[in-house]
Short mmCIF file of C-alpha atoms in Angstrom, two decimals:
data_model
loop_
_atom_site.label_atom_id
_atom_site.label_comp_id
_atom_site.label_asym_id
_atom_site.label_seq_id
_atom_site.Cartn_x
_atom_site.Cartn_y
_atom_site.Cartn_z
CA MET A 504 90.84 45.67 151.94
CA THR A 505 92.91 48.70 150.97
CA LYS A 506 92.42 51.80 153.08
CA GLY A 507 91.07 54.82 151.29
CA PHE A 508 88.56 57.61 151.38
CA THR A 509 84.81 57.24 151.07
CA MET A 510 82.88 59.56 148.78
CA LYS A 511 81.67 61.51 151.83
CA GLN A 512 85.22 61.93 153.14
CA MET A 513 86.46 63.00 149.72
CA LEU A 514 83.70 65.61 149.42
CA GLU A 515 84.60 67.06 152.81
CA ILE A 516 88.35 67.01 152.27
CA CYS A 517 88.22 68.53 148.80
CA ASP A 518 85.18 70.77 149.37
CA ILE A 519 83.60 69.55 146.15
CA THR A 520 80.18 68.21 145.16
CA GLU A 521 79.38 64.58 144.50
CA ASP A 522 78.10 65.52 141.04
CA ALA A 523 81.45 67.10 140.21
CA VAL A 524 83.41 64.05 141.34
CA ARG A 525 81.20 61.70 139.34
CA TYR A 526 81.48 63.97 136.30
CA TYR A 527 85.28 64.08 136.55
CA GLU A 528 85.27 60.28 136.64
CA LYS A 529 82.93 60.12 133.66
CA ILE A 530 85.07 62.39 131.45
CA GLY A 531 88.35 60.78 132.51
CA LEU A 532 89.85 63.48 134.73
CA LEU A 533 89.82 60.92 137.53
CA PRO A 534 90.84 57.36 136.69
CA PRO A 535 88.41 54.54 137.45
CA VAL A 536 88.02 54.37 141.20
CA GLU A 537 88.40 51.24 143.32
CA ARG A 538 85.14 49.85 144.65
CA LYS A 539 84.27 48.17 147.92
CA PRO A 540 82.45 44.81 147.77
CA ASN A 541 79.17 46.72 148.24
CA GLY A 542 79.93 48.86 145.16
CA HIS A 543 80.75 52.06 147.03
CA ARG A 544 83.68 54.05 145.74
CA LEU A 545 86.98 53.99 147.61
CA TYR A 546 89.30 56.87 146.73
CA SER A 547 93.07 56.76 147.05
CA LEU A 548 95.49 59.43 148.18
CA ALA A 549 96.35 59.95 144.49
CA ASP A 550 92.65 60.54 143.74
CA LYS A 551 92.51 63.13 146.50
CA GLU A 552 95.58 64.91 145.12
CA THR A 553 94.08 64.84 141.63
CA LEU A 554 90.83 66.39 142.85
CA LEU A 555 92.72 69.10 144.72
CA SER A 556 94.78 69.79 141.57
CA ILE A 557 91.60 70.06 139.50
CA LYS A 558 90.21 72.57 141.99
CA CYS A 559 93.37 74.67 141.80
CA PHE A 560 93.46 74.57 138.01
CA LYS A 561 89.80 75.59 137.82
CA LYS A 562 90.45 78.54 140.13
CA ILE A 563 92.95 79.97 137.67
CA GLY A 564 90.52 79.62 134.79
CA MET A 565 91.67 76.44 133.08
CA THR A 566 89.08 74.58 131.05
CA LEU A 567 88.45 70.92 131.79
CA ASP A 568 90.20 70.01 128.52
CA GLU A 569 93.29 71.98 129.59
CA ILE A 570 93.17 70.33 133.01
CA LYS A 571 92.96 66.93 131.37
CA LEU A 572 96.12 67.74 129.37
CA PHE A 573 98.02 68.83 132.47
CA LEU A 574 96.94 65.79 134.45
CA LYS A 575 98.03 63.58 131.58
CA LEU A 576 101.42 65.31 131.59
CA GLN A 577 101.72 64.84 135.36
CA ASN A 578 101.16 61.12 134.99
CA ALA A 579 103.33 60.64 131.89
CA GLU A 580 106.58 58.75 132.08
CA ASP A 581 108.30 61.36 129.91
CA THR A 582 108.49 64.38 132.20
CA THR A 583 109.85 66.72 129.53
CA MET A 584 107.58 69.74 129.19
CA SER A 585 106.91 71.06 125.72
CA PRO A 586 107.55 74.76 125.02
CA GLU A 587 103.81 75.25 124.40
CA VAL A 588 102.86 73.84 127.77
CA SER A 589 105.59 75.85 129.46
CA LEU A 590 104.31 79.03 127.82
CA GLN A 591 100.75 78.24 128.85
CA LEU A 592 101.82 77.72 132.47
CA GLN A 593 103.73 81.00 132.39
CA ASN A 594 100.57 82.72 131.12
CA TYR A 595 98.61 81.26 134.02
CA GLN A 596 101.30 82.49 136.41
CA MET A 597 100.93 86.02 135.00
CA LYS A 598 97.16 85.79 135.35
CA ILE A 599 97.52 84.75 139.00
CA LYS A 600 100.00 87.57 139.62
CA ASP A 601 97.47 90.06 138.22
CA GLN A 602 94.77 88.61 140.46
CA GLN A 603 97.10 88.93 143.46
CA GLN A 604 97.71 92.59 142.67
CA GLN A 605 93.98 93.26 142.31
CA LEU A 606 93.26 91.52 145.61
CA GLN A 607 96.05 93.50 147.29
CA GLN A 608 94.46 96.75 146.07
CA ILE A 609 91.12 95.69 147.53
CA TRP A 610 92.84 94.67 150.78
CA ASP A 611 94.58 98.04 150.98
CA LEU A 612 91.32 99.91 150.38
CA ILE A 613 89.54 97.97 153.10
CA GLU A 614 92.46 98.40 155.48
CA THR A 615 92.49 102.16 154.86
CA LYS A 616 88.74 102.39 155.44
CA LEU A 617 88.96 100.36 158.64
CA GLN A 618 91.74 102.53 160.00
CA SER A 619 90.11 105.83 159.00
CA GLY A 620 86.62 104.88 160.11
CA HIS A 621 85.11 106.29 156.90
CA LYS A 622 82.39 104.53 154.94
CA VAL A 623 83.39 102.31 152.04
CA GLY A 624 82.15 103.64 148.72
CA ILE A 625 82.29 106.57 146.39
CA ARG A 626 81.19 110.02 147.44
CA THR A 627 78.58 111.75 145.36
CA ASN A 628 78.08 115.49 145.68
#
């Protein structure tokens, strides 16, 4: 039998729910998964990488339909990226850059408050 990951292992590794994994299989984000003789799912390294990619794409705000398109492109034999897809990825990069800047501002505020010993919040007089 081929080595792989059980559902439990996959949930722990990818920090994802069983319902989400089953749903991704149902809508075709994950290809049909190999099964053990007892019917239990057996996930491959490629399945794990796909789930981790889905998680990353979701974190930047991609819809499941957009994720499906990107996964299809990843698995396509023709690796040429269309200008539309390239533009969309650039837009996601800009969105992430904005999020980084916002998080840095929050980090700086907290760091300043920790160093000054003053309460976090807005003063009201």
